[in-house]
Coordinates of C-alpha atoms in Angstrom, one line a residue:
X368 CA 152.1 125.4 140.3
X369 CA 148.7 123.4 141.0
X370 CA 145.3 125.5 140.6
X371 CA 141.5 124.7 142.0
X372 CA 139.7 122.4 139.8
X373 CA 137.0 125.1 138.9
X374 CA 139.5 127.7 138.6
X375 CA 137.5 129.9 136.3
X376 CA 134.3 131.8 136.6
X377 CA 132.6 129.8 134.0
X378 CA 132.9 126.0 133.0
X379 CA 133.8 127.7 129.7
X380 CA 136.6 129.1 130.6
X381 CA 138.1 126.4 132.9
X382 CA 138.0 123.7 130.4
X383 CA 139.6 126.4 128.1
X384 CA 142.1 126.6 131.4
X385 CA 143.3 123.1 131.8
X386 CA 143.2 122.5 127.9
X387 CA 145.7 124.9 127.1
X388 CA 147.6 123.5 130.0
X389 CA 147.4 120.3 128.8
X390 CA 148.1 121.3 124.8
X391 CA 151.1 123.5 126.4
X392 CA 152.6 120.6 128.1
X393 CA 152.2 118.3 125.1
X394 CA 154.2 120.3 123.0
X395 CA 156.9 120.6 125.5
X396 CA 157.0 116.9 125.5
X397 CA 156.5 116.1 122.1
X398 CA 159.1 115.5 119.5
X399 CA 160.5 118.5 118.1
X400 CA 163.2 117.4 115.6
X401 CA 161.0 118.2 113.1
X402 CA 159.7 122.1 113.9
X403 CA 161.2 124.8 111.3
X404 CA 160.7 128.1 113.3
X405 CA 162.0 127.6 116.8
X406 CA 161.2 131.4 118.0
X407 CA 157.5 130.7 116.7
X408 CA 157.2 128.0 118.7
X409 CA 158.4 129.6 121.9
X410 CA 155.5 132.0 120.8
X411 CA 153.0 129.4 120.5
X412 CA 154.2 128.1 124.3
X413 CA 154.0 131.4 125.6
X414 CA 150.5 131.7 124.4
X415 CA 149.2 128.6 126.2
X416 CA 151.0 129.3 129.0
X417 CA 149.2 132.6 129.4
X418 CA 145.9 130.7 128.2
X419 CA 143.0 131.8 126.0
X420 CA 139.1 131.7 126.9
X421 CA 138.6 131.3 123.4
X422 CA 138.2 127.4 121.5
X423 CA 138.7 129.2 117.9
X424 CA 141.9 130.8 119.2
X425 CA 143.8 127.9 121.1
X426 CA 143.2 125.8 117.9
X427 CA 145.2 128.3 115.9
X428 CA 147.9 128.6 117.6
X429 CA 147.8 124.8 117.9
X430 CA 147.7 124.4 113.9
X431 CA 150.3 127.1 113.8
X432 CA 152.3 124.6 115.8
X433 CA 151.6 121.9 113.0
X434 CA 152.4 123.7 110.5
X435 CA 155.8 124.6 111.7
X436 CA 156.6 120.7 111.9
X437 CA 155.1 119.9 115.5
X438 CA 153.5 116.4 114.5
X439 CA 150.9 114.8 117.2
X440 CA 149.3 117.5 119.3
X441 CA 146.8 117.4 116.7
X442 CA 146.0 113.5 117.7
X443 CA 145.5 115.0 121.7
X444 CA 143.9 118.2 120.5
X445 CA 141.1 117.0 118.2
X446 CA 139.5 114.6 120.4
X447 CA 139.5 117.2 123.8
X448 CA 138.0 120.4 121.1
X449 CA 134.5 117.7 120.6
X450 CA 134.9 117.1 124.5
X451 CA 134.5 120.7 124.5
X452 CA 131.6 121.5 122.1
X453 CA 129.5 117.9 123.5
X454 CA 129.7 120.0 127.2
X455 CA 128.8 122.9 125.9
X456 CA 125.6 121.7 124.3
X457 CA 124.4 119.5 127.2
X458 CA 125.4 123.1 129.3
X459 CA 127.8 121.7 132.0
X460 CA 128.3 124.1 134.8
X461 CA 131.7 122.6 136.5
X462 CA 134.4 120.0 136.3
X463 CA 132.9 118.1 138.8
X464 CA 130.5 117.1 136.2
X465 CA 133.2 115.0 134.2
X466 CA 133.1 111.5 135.3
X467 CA 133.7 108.1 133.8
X468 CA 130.1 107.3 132.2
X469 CA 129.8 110.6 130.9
X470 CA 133.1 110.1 128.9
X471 CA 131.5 106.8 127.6
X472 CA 128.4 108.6 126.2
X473 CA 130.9 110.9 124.8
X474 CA 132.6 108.5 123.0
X475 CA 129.9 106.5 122.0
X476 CA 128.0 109.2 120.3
X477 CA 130.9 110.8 118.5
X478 CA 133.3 108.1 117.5
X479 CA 130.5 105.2 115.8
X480 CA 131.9 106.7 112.2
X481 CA 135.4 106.6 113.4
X482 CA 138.0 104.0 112.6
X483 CA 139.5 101.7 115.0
X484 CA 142.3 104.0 115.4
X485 CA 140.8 106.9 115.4
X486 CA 138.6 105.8 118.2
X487 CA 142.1 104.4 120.3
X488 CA 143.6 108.2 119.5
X489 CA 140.2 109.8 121.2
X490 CA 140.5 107.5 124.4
X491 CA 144.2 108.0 124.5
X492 CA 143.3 112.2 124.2
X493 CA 141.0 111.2 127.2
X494 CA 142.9 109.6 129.5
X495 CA 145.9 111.9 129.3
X496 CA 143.9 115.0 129.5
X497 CA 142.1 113.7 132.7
X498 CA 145.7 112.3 134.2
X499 CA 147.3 115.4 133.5
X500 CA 144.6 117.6 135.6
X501 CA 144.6 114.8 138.4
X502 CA 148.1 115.6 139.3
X503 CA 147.7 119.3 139.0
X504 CA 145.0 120.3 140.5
X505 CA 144.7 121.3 144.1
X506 CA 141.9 123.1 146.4
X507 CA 143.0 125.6 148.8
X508 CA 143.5 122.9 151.6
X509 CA 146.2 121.0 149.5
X510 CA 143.4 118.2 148.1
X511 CA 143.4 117.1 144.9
X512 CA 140.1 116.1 142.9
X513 CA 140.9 112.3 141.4
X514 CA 139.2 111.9 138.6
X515 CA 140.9 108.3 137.9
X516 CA 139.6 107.6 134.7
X517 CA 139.8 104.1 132.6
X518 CA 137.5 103.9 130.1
X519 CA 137.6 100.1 130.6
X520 CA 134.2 99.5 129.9
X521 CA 133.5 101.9 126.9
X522 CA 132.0 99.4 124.2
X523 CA 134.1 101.5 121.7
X524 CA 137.5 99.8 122.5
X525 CA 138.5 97.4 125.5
X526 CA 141.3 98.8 127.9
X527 CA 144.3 96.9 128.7
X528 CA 141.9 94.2 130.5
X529 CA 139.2 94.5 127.8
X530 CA 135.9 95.4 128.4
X531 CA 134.8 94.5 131.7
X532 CA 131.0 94.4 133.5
X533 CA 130.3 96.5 136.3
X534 CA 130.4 95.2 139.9
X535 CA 126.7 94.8 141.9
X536 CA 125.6 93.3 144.4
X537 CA 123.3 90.2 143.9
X538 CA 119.6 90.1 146.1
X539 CA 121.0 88.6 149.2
X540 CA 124.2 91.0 149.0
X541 CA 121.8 93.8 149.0
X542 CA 119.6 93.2 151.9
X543 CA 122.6 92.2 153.7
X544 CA 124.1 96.1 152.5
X545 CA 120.7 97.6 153.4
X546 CA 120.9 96.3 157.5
X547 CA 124.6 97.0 157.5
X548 CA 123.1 100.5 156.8
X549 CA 121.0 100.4 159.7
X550 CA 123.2 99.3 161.8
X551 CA 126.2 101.1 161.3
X552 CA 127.6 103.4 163.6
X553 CA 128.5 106.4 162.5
X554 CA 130.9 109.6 164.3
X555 CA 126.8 111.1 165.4
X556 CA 123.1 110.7 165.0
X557 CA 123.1 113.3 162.8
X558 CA 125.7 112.6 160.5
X559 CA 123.9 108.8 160.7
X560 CA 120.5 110.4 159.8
X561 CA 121.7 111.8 156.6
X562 CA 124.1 109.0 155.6
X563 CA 121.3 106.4 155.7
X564 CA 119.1 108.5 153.9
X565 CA 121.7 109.7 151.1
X566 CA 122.6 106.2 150.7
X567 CA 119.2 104.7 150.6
X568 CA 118.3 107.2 147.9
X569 CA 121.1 106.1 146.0
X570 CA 120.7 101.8 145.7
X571 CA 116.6 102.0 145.3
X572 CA 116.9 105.2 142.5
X573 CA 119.7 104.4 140.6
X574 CA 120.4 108.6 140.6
X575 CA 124.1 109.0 140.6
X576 CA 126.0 110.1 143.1
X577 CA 126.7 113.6 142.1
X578 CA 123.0 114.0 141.1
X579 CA 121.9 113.0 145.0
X580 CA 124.3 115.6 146.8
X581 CA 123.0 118.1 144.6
X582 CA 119.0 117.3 144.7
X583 CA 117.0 120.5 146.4
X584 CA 114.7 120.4 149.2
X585 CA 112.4 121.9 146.8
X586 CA 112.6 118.6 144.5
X587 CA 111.0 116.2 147.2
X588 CA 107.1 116.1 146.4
X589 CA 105.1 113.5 148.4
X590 CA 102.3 111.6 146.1
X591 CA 100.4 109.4 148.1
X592 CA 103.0 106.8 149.3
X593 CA 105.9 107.4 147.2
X594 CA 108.3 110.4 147.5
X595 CA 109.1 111.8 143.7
X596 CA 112.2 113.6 143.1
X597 CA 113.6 116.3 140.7
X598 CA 116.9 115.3 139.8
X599 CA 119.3 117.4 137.5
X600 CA 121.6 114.7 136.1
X601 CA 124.2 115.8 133.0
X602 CA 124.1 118.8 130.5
X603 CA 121.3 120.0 133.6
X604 CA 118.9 117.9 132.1
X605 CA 115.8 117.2 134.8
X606 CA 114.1 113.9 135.3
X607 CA 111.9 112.1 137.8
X608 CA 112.6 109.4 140.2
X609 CA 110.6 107.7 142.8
X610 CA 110.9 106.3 146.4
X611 CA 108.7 104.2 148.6
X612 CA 107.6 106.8 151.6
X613 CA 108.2 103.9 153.9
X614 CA 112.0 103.4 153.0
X615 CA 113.0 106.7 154.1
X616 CA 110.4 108.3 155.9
X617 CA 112.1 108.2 159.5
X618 CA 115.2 109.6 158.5
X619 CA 113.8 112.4 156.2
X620 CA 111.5 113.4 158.8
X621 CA 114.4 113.5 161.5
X622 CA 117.3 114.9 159.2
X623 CA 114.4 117.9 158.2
X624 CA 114.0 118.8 161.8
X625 CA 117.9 119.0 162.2
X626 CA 118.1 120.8 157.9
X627 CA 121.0 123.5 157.9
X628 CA 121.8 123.2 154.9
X629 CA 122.8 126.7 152.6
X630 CA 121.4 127.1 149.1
X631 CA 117.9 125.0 148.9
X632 CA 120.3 121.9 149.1
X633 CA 118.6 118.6 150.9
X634 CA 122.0 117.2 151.9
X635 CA 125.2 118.8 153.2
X636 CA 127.9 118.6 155.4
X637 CA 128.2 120.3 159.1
X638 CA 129.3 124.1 157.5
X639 CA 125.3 123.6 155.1
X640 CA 128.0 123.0 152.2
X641 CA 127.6 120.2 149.3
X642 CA 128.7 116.9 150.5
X643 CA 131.4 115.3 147.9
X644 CA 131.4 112.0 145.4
X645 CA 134.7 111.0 147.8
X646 CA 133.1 110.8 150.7
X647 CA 129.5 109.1 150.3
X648 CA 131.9 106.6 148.4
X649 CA 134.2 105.9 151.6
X650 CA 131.0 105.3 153.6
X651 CA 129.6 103.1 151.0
X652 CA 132.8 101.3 150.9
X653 CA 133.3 101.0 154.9
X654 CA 129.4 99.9 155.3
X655 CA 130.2 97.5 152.7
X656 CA 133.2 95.9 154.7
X657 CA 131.4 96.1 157.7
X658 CA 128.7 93.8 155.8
X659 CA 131.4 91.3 154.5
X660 CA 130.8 92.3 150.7
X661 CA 133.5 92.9 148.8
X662 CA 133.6 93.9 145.2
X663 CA 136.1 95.7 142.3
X664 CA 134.3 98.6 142.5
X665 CA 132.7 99.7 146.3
X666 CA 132.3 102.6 145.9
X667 CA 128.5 104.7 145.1
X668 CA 128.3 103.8 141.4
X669 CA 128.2 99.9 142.2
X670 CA 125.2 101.0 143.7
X671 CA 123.7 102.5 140.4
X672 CA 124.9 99.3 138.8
X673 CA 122.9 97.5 141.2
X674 CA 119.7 99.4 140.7
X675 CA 120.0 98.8 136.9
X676 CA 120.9 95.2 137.3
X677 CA 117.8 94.6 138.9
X678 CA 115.4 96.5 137.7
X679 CA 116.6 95.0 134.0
X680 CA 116.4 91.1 135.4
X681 CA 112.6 92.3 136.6
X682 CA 111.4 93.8 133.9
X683 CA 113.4 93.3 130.8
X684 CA 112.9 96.9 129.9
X685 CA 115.9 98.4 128.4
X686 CA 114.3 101.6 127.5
X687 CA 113.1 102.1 131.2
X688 CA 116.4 101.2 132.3
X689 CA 117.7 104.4 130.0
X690 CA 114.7 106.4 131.4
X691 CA 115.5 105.8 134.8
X692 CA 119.4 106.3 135.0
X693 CA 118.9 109.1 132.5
X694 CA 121.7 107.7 129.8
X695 CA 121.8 109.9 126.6
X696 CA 121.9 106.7 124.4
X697 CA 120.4 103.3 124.8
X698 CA 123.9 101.7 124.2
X699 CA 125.3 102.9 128.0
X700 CA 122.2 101.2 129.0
X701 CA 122.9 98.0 127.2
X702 CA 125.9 96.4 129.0
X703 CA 122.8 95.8 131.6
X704 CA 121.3 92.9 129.4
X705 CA 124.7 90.5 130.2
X706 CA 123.0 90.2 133.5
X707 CA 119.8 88.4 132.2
X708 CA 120.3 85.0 134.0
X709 CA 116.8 83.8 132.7
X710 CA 118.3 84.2 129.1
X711 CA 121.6 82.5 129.7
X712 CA 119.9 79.4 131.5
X713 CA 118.4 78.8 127.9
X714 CA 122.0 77.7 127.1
X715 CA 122.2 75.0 129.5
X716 CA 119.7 73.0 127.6
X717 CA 121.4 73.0 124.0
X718 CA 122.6 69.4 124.7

């Protein structure tokens, strides 16, 4: 049986949801040649089939599990129970939340005293957990949420390709993006109106993608010639970015005349309901073709890398580079600096 992604009332007790899901899966896959009590076990199953809303409660029952000879759910476990208490502290509201660089800040912060091993078993923890909801959730309509996580480019450990640098697009690449923008023709006006604007938002603020569908009217302030915007990016946490007015003055003033949008957001779709990552990313990815730009990655986070690329080649600022995407540690924000062309060109002159 597949369930919503946000099943529960409370982020709380979803996670709780899907991680007694996953733990009760586990063991039913795990070897059990070595268990002693057979009828606890079936206990212990039963339990996490029904589910607990309470962290202190599912680990017992998994370290009852242990103790009776079921080796390795410990190695999944461990990793997804810090998961749990690192969302908690930064006050996550929903799944949705959980994405790719949010995982890397996880793992950066709580691994750095790990062993090699140890870091492998947290990443391994990761991946499964994330697989495991991506083929069983399901909304209402039969769509699943894909979280399709990697962890390729977590500093920690390489994945199977090693660690790889984001994809962005270069200066020329992104004025050619911005009038393939412009110029593309989408299903209406309207839907074209918001698009552009969404989009533009995106490449010159670096916000991520999740943090622009969900910006309020109320967080556009107007200060002279520059918009400045109240974003909530991850744990809820606010910060400030700005806009030239005359990027995206034409379409802010024609998509508010046309605003229908429920709950205070800025952006929705035609029902005044919160856009979603998939989309803006399939619009990104189709303005892109239309362009002739092609990259690994083409989807609304290439366009955060961009942002970062360039403001780091301009002002060889790392710590505004963390300020501006809002990265937890200074480390996400590093991988940036292996873009600094200036730098590298010092190499050509060795000889």
């Amino acid at each position: 049986m597949r369930y919503p992604l946000d099943f529960e009332a409370t982020f709380s007790k979803t996670y709780l949801f899907w991680l007694s899901k996953f733990t009760r899966n586990k063991i039913t896959t795990l070897s059990n040649r070595n268990v002693t009590d057979k009828d606890r076990l079936a206990q212990i199953i039963q339990h996490l089939a029904q589910g607990s809303d309470n962290i202190k409660v599912l680990k017992q029952w998994l370290n009852d599990a242990r103790n009776i000879g079921m080796g390795g759910i410990h190695v999944y476990f461990r990793p997804l129970e810090k998961l749990y208490e690192y969302l908690m502290r930064f006050g996550a509201a929903s799944m949705r939340e959980i994405d790719e660089e949010l995982l890397s800040d996880f793992l950066a912060s709580e691994t750095s005293q790990l062993s090699d091993a140890s870091k492998k078993n947290y990443r391994i923890a990761l991946l499964s957990f994330f697989s495991y909801i991506d083929k069983q959730n399901s909304d209402e309509n039969g769509t699943a949420y894909h979280y399709g996580i990697e962890l390729k480019n977590w500093g920690g450990l390489g994945g199977k390709g090693g660690i790889k640098l984001p994809s962005y697009l270069n200066k020329d690449e992104v004025q050619r993006f911005i009038a393939a923008i412009d110029a593309y023709e989408f299903k209406t006006p309207e839907i074209g109106i918001r698009n552009r604007l969404i989009i533009k938002l995106i490449l010159y603020t670096g916000i991520r993608v999740g943090e622009a569908i969900g910006v309020k009217k109320s967080d556009f302030f107007k200060d002279e010639d520059t918009y400045v915007i109240q974003v909530r990016g991850k744990g809820n946490k606010p910060r400030v970015v700005m806009i030239r007015e005359k990027i995206i003055q034409s379409d802010l003033l024609a998509w508010l005349e046309i605003h229908h949008c429920h709950d205070g957001l800025m952006f929705c779709n035609q029902k005044g309901t919160k856009l979603t990552q998939a989309y803006l990313s399939r619009i990104v990815e189709q303005i892109l073709i239309s362009a002739g730009i092609r990259k690994e990655k083409n989807g609304c986070h290439m366009l955060r890398h961009t942002f970062a690329t360039l403001l780091y080649q301009k002002s060889h600022d790392l710590i505004l580079v963390q300020e501006s995407l809002g990265h937890a540690d200074i480390n996400t924000s590093r991988i940036y600096t292996h873009f600094d062309k200036e730098k590298l060109k010092k190499t050509t002159d060795i000889f």
